[in-house]
C-alpha positions as protocol buffer text, in pm:
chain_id: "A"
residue {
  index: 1
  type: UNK
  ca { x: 1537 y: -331 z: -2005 }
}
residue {
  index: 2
  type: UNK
  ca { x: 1651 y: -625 z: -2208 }
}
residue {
  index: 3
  type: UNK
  ca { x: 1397 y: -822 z: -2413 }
}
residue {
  index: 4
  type: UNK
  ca { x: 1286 y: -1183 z: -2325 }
}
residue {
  index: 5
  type: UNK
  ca { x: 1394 y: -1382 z: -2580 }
}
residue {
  index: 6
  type: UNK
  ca { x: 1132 y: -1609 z: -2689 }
}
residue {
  index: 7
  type: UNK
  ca { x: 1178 y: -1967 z: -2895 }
}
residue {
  index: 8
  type: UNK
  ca { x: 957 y: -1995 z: -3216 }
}
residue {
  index: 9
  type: UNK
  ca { x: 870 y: -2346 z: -3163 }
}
residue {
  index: 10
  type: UNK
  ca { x: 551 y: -2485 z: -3110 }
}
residue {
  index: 11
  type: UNK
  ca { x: 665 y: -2778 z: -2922 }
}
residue {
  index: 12
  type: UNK
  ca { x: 520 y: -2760 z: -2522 }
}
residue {
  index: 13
  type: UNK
  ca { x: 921 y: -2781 z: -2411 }
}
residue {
  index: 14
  type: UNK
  ca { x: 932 y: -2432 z: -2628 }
}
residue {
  index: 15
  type: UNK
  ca { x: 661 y: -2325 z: -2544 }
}
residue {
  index: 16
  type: UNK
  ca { x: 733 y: -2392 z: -2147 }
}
residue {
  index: 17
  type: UNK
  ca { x: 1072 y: -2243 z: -2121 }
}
residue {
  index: 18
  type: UNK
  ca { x: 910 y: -1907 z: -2290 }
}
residue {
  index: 19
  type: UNK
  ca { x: 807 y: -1916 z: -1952 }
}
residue {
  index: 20
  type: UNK
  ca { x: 1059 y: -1996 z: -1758 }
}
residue {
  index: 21
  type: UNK
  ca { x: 1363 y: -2025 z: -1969 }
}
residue {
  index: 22
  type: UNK
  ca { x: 1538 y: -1704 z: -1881 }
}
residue {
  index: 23
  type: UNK
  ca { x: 1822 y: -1706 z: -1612 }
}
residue {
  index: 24
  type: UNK
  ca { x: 1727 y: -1750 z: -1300 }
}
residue {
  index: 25
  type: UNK
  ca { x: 1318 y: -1761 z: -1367 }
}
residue {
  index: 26
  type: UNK
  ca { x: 1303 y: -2100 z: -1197 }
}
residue {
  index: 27
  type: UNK
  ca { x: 1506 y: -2043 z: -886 }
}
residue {
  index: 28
  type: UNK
  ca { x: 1277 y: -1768 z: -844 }
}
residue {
  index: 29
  type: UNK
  ca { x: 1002 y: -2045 z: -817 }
}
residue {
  index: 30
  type: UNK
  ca { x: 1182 y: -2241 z: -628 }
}
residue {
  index: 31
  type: UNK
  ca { x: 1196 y: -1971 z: -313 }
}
residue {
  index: 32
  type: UNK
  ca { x: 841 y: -1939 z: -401 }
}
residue {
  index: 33
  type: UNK
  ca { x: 719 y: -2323 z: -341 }
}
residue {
  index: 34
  type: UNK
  ca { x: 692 y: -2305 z: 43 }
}
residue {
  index: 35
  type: UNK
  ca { x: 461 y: -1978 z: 72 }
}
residue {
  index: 36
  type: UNK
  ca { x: 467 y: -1605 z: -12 }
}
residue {
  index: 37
  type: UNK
  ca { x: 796 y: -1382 z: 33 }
}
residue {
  index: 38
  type: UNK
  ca { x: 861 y: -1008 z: 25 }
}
residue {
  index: 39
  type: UNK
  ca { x: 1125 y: -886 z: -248 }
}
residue {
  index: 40
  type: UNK
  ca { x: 1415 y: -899 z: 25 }
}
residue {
  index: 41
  type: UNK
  ca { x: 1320 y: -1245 z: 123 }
}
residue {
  index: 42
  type: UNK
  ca { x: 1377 y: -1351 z: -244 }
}
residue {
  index: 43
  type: UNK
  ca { x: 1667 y: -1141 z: -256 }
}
residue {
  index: 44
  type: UNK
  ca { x: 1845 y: -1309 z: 58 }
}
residue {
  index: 45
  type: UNK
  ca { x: 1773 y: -1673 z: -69 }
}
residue {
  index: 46
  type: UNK
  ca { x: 1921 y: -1554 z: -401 }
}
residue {
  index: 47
  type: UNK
  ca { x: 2165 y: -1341 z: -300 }
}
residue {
  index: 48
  type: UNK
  ca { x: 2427 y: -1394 z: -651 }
}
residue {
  index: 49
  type: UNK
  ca { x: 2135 y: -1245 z: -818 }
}
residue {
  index: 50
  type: UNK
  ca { x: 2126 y: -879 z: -928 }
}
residue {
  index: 51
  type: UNK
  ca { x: 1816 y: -669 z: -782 }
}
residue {
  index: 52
  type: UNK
  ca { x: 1742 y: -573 z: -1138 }
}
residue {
  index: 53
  type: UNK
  ca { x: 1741 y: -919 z: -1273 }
}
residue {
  index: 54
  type: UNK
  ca { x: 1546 y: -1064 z: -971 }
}
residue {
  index: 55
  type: UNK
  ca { x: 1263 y: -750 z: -1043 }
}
residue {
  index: 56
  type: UNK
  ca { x: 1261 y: -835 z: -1392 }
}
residue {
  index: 57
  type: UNK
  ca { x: 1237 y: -1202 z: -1380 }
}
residue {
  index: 58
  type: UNK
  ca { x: 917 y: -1118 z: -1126 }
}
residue {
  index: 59
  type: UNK
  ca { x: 739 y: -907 z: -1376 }
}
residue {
  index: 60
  type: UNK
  ca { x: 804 y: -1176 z: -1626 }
}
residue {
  index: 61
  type: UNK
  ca { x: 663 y: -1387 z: -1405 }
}
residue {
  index: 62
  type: UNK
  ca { x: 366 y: -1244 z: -1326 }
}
residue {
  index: 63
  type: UNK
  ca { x: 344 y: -1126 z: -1714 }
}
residue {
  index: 64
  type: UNK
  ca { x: 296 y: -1479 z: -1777 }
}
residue {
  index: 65
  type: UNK
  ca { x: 96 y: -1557 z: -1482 }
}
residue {
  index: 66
  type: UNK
  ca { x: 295 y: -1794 z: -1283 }
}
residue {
  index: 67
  type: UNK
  ca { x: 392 y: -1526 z: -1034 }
}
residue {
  index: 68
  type: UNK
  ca { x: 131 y: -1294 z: -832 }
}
residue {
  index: 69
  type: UNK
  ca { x: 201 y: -1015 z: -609 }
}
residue {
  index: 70
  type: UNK
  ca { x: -9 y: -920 z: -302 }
}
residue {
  index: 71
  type: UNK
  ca { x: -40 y: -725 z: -17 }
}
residue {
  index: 72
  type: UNK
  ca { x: -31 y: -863 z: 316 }
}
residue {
  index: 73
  type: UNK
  ca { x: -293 y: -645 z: 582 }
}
residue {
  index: 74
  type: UNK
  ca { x: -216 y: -560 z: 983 }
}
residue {
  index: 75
  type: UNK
  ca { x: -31 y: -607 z: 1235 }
}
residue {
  index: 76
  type: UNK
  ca { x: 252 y: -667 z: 964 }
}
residue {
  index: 77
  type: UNK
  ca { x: 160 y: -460 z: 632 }
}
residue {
  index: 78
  type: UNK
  ca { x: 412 y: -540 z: 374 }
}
residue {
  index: 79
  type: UNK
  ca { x: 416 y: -639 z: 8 }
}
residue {
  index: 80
  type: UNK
  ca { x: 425 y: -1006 z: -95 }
}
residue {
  index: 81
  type: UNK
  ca { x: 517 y: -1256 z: -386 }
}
residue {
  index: 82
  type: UNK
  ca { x: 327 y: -1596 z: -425 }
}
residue {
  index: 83
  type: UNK
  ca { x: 274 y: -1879 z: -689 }
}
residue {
  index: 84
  type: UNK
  ca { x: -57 y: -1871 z: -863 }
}
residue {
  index: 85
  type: UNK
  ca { x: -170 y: -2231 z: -890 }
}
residue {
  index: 86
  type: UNK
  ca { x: -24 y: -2245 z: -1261 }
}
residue {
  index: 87
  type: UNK
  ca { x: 279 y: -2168 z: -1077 }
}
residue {
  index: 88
  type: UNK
  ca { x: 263 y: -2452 z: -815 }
}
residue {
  index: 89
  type: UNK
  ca { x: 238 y: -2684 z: -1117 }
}
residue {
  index: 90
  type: UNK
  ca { x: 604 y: -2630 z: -1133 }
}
residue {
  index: 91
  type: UNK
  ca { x: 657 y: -2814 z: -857 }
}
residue {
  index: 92
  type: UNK
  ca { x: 711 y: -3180 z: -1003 }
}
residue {
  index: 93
  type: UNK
  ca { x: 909 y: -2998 z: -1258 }
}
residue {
  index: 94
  type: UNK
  ca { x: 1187 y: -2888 z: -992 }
}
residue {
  index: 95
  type: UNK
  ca { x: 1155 y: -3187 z: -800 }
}
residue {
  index: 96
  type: UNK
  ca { x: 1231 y: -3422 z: -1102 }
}
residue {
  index: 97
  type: UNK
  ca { x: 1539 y: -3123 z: -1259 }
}
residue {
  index: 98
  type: UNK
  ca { x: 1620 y: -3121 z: -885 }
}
residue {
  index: 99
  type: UNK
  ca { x: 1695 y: -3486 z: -843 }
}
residue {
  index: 100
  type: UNK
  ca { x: 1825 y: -3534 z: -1165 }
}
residue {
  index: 101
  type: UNK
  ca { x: 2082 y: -3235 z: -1069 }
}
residue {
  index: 102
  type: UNK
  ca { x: 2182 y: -3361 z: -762 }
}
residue {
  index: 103
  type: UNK
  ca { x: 2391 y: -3605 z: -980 }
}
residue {
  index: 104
  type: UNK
  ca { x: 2628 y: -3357 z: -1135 }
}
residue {
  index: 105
  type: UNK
  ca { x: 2951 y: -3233 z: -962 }
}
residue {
  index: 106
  type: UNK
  ca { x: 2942 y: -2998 z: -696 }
}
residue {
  index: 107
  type: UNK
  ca { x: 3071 y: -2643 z: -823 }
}
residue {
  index: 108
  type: UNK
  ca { x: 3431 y: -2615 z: -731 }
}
residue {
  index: 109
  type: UNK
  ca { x: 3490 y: -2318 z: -559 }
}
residue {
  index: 110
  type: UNK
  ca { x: 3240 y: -2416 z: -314 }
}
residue {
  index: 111
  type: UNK
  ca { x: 3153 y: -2042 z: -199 }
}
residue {
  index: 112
  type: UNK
  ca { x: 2770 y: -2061 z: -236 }
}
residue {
  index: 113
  type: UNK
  ca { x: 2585 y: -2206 z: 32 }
}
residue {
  index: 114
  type: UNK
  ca { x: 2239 y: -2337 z: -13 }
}
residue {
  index: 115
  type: UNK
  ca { x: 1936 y: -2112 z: 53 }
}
residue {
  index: 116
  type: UNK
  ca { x: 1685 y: -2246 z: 343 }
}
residue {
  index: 117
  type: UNK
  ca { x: 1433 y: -2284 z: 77 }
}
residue {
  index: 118
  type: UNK
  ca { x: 1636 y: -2460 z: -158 }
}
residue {
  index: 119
  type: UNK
  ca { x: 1783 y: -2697 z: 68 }
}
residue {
  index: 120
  type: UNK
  ca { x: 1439 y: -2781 z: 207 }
}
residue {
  index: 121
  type: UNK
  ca { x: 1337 y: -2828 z: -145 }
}
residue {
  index: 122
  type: UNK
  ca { x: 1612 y: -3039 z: -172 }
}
residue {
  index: 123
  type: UNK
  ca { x: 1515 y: -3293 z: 103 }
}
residue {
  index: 124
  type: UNK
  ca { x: 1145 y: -3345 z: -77 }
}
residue {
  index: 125
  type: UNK
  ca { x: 1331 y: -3423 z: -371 }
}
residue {
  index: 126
  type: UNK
  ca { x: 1622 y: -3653 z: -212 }
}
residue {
  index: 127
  type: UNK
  ca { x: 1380 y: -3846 z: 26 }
}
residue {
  index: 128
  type: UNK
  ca { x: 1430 y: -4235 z: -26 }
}
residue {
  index: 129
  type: UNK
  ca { x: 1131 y: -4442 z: 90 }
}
residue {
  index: 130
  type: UNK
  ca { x: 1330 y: -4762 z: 105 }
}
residue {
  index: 131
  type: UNK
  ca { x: 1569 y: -4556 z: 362 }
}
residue {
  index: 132
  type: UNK
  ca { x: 1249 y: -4491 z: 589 }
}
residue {
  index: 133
  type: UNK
  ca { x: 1107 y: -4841 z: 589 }
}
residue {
  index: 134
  type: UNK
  ca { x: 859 y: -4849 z: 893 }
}
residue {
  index: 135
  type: UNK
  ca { x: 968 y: -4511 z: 986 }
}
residue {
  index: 136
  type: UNK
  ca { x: 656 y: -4309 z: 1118 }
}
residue {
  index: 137
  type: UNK
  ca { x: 781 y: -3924 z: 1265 }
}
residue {
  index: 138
  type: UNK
  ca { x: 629 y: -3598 z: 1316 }
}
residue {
  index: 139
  type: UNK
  ca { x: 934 y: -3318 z: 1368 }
}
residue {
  index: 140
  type: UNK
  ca { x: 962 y: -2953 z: 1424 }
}
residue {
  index: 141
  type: UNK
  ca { x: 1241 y: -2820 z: 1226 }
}
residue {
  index: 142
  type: UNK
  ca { x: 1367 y: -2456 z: 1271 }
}
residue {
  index: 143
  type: UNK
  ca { x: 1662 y: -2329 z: 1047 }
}
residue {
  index: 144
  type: UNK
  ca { x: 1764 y: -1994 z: 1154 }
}
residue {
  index: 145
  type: UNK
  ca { x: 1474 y: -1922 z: 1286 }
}
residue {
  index: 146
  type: UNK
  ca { x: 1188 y: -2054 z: 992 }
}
residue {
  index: 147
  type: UNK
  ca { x: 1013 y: -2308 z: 1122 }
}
residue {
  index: 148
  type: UNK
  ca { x: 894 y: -2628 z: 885 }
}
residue {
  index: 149
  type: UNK
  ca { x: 707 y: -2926 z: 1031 }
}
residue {
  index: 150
  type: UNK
  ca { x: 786 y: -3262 z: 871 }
}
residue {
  index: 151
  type: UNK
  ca { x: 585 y: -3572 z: 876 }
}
residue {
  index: 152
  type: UNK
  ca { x: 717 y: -3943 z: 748 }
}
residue {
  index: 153
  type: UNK
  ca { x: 467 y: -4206 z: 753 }
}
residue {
  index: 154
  type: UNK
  ca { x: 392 y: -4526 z: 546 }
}
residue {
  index: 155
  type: UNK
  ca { x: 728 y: -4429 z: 313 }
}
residue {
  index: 156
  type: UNK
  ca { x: 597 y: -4102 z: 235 }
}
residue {
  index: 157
  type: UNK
  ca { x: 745 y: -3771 z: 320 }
}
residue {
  index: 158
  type: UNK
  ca { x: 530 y: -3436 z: 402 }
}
residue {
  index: 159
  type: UNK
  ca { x: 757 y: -3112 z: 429 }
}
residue {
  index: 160
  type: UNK
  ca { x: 609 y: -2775 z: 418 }
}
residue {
  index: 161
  type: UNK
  ca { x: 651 y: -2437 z: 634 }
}
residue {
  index: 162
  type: UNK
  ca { x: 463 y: -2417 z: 1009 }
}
residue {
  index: 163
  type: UNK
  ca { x: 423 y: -2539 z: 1336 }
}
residue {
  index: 164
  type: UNK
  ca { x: 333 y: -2959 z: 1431 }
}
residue {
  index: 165
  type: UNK
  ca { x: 62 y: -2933 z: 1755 }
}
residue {
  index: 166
  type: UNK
  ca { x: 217 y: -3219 z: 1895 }
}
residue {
  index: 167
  type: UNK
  ca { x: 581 y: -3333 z: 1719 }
}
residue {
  index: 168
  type: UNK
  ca { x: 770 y: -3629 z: 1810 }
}
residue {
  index: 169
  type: UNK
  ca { x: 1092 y: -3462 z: 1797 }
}
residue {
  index: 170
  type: UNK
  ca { x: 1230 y: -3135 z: 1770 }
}
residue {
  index: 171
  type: UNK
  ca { x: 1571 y: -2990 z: 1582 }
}
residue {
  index: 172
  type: UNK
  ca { x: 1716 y: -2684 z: 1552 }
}
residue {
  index: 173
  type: UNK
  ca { x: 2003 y: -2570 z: 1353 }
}
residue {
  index: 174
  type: UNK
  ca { x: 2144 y: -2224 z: 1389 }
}
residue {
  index: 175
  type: UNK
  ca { x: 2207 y: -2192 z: 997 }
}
residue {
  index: 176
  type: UNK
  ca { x: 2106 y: -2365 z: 688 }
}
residue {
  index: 177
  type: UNK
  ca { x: 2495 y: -2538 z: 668 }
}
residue {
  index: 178
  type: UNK
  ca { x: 2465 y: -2658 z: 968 }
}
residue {
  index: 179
  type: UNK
  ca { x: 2125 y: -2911 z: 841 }
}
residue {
  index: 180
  type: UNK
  ca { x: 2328 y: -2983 z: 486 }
}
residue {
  index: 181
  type: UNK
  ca { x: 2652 y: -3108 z: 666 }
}
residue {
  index: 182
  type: UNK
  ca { x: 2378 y: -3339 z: 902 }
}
residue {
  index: 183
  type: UNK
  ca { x: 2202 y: -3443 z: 599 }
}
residue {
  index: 184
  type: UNK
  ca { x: 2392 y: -3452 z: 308 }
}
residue {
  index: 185
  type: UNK
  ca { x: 2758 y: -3473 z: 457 }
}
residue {
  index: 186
  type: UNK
  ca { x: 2735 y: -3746 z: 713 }
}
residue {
  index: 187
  type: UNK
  ca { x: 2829 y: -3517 z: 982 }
}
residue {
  index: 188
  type: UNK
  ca { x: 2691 y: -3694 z: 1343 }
}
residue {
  index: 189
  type: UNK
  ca { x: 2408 y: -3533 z: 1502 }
}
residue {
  index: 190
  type: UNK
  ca { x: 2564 y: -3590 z: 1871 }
}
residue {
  index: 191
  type: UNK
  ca { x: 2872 y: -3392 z: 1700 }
}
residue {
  index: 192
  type: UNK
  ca { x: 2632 y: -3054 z: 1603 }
}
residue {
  index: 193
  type: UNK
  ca { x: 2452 y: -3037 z: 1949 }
}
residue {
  index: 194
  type: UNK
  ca { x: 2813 y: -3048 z: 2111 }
}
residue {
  index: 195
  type: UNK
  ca { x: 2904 y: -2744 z: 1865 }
}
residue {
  index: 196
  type: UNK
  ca { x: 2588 y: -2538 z: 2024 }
}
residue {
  index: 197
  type: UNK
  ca { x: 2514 y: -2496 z: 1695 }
}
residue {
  index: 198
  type: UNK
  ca { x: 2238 y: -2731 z: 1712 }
}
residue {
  index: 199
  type: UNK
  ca { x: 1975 y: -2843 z: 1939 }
}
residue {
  index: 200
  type: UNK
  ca { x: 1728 y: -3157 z: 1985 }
}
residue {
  index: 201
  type: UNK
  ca { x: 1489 y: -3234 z: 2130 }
}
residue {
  index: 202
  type: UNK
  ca { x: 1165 y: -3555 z: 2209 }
}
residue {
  index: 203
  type: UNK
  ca { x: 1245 y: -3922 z: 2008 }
}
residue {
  index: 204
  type: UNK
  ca { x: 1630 y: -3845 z: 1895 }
}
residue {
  index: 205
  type: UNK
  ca { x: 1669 y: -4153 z: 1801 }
}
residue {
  index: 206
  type: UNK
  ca { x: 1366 y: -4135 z: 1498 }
}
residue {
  index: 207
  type: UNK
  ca { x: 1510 y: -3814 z: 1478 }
}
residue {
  index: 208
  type: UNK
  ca { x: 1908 y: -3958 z: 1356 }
}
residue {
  index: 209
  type: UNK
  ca { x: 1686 y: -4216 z: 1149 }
}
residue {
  index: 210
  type: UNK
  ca { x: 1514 y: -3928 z: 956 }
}
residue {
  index: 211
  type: UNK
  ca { x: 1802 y: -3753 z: 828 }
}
residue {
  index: 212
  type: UNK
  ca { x: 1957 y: -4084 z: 731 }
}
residue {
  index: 213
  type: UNK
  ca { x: 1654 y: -4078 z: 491 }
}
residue {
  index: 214
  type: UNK
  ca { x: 1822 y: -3848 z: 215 }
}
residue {
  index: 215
  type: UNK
  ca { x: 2073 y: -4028 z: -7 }
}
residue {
  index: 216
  type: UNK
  ca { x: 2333 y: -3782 z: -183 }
}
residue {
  index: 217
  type: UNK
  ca { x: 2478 y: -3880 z: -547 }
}
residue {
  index: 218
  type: UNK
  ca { x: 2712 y: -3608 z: -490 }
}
residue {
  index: 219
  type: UNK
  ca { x: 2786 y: -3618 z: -119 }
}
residue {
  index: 220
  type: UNK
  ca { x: 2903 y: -3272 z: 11 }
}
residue {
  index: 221
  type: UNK
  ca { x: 3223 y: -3198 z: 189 }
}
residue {
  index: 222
  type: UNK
  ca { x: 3293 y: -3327 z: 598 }
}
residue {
  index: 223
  type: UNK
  ca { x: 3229 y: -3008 z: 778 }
}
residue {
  index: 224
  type: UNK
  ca { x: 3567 y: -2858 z: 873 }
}
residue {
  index: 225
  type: UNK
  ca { x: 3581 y: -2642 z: 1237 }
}
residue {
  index: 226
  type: UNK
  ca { x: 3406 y: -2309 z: 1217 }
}
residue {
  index: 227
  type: UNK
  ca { x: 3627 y: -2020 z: 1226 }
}
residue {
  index: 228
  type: UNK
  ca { x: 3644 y: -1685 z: 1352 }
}
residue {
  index: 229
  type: UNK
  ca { x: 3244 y: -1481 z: 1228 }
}
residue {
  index: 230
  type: UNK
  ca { x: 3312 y: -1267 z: 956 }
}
residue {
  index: 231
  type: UNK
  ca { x: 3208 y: -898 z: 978 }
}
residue {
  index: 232
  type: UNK
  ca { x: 2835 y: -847 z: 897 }
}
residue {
  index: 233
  type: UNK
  ca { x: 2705 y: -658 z: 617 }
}
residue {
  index: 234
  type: UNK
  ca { x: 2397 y: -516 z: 885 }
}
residue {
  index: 235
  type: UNK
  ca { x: 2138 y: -641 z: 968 }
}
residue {
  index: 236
  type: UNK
  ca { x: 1987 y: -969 z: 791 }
}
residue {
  index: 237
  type: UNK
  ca { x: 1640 y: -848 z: 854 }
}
residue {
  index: 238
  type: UNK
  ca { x: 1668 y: -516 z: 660 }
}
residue {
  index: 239
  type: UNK
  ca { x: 1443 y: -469 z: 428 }
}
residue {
  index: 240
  type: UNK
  ca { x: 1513 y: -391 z: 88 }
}
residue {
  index: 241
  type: UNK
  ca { x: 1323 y: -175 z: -168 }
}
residue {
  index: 242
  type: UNK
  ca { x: 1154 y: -367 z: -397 }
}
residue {
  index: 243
  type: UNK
  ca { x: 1239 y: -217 z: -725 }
}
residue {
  index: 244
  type: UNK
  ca { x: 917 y: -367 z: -875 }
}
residue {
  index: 245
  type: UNK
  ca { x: 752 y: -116 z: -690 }
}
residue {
  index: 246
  type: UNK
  ca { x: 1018 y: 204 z: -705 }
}
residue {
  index: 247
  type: UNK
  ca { x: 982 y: 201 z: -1082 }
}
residue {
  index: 248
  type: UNK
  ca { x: 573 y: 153 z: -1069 }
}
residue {
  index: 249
  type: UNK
  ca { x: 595 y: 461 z: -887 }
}
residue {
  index: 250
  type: UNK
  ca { x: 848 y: 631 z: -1106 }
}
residue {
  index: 251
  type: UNK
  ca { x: 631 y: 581 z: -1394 }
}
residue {
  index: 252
  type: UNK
  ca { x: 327 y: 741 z: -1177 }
}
């Protein structure tokens, strides 16, 4: 295992990126800001990572206490990450590098797509008041199947995971691309529900008027015409091991 290389500074900047300075450490946090998720959760949204590197940077994390790991009880056992409230602190941190970011050039090659999380993420960071004016909207968002409820009212923006009781308007988007091209591509939402890609639902109209609230520095690609699936890799559920947890036991 590689050491963490630490900066002998006293400065807070230092003294913060001790923290979260290595590669990777804050993209961990950033799949972390809308709730707890098993290792193969993590692992899907970050899935250029290295299992090694992603179990590392979560015992660094929890080493340094932004990072706690729990166990979730019945019907569902399983074994979860979260942010410990010094970890939540982060989030103004990401939202500011976030927008800032969002002004630099796309990568080139284009291949990675955006993690649900991290495009989410990207929305509370992106969201223009001055775009919303009087706009007032509760909506039920599902993206491939995780469901987020958003609420715009007086200029502000509210965007975290559940259900609304009682939404104004419904979307759902069969994958994560399809919500980027519609938000950050200018890609017409009449277009997606023709693809059957996408489907809407209540006050469509509030509905076109929230995703025009999102203004891109960098605005992505026009969505080309899907073409042919390519083969699977199994199942997107399966569950990995977490190695956190395979070398605990190793050691026991």
């Amino acid at each position: 295992m590689s050491k963490k290389r630490l900066f002998d500074d006293p400065c807070g900047i230092a003294r913060a990126l001790n923290a979260v300075g290595e590669r990777w450490a804050l993209l961990v946090v950033r799949e972390l800001i809308f709730g707890p998720k098993r290792y193969s959760d993590l692992h899907r949204g970050l899935p250029q990572m290295s299992q090694n590197v992603l179990a590392q940077r979560l015992r660094e994390l929890e080493a340094d206490g932004l990072v706690r790991r729990r166990r979730l009880g019945p019907p569902a056992p399983a074994a979860v990450y979260e942010l410990t409230e010094r970890g939540q602190e982060l989030e103004p941190v990401l939202r500011a590098l976030a927008h800032w970011g969002s002004r630099a050039p796309l990568p080139e090659d284009g291949a990675a797509e955006l993690s649900v999380d991290a495009l989410l993420f990207a929305l509370r960071a992106t969201f223009d008041p001055a775009l919303a004016g009087g706009l007032s909207l509760r909506c039920q968002l599902d993206v491939a199947g995780d469901r987020f409820r958003i609420t715009v009212a007086g200029g502000r923006l509210e965007l975290d995971r559940g259900e609304h009781a009682e939404p104004d308007a419904w979307l759902t988007v069969a994958e994560a691309a399809t919500l980027r091209d519609l938000v950050f591509a200018g890609a017409a939402l009449h277009d997606a529900v023709e693809r059957a890609d996408t489907e809407v639902a209540g006050d469509t109209e509030r509905l076109a008027a929230l995703l025009r609230c999102f203004p891109a520095a960098v605005r992505y690609p026009a969505p080309q015409e899907p073409g042919p699936p390519s083969p699977g890799l199994g199942s997107p559920n399966a569950e990995l091991p977490d190695p956190a947890v395979s070398a605990g036991s190793r050691r026991g």
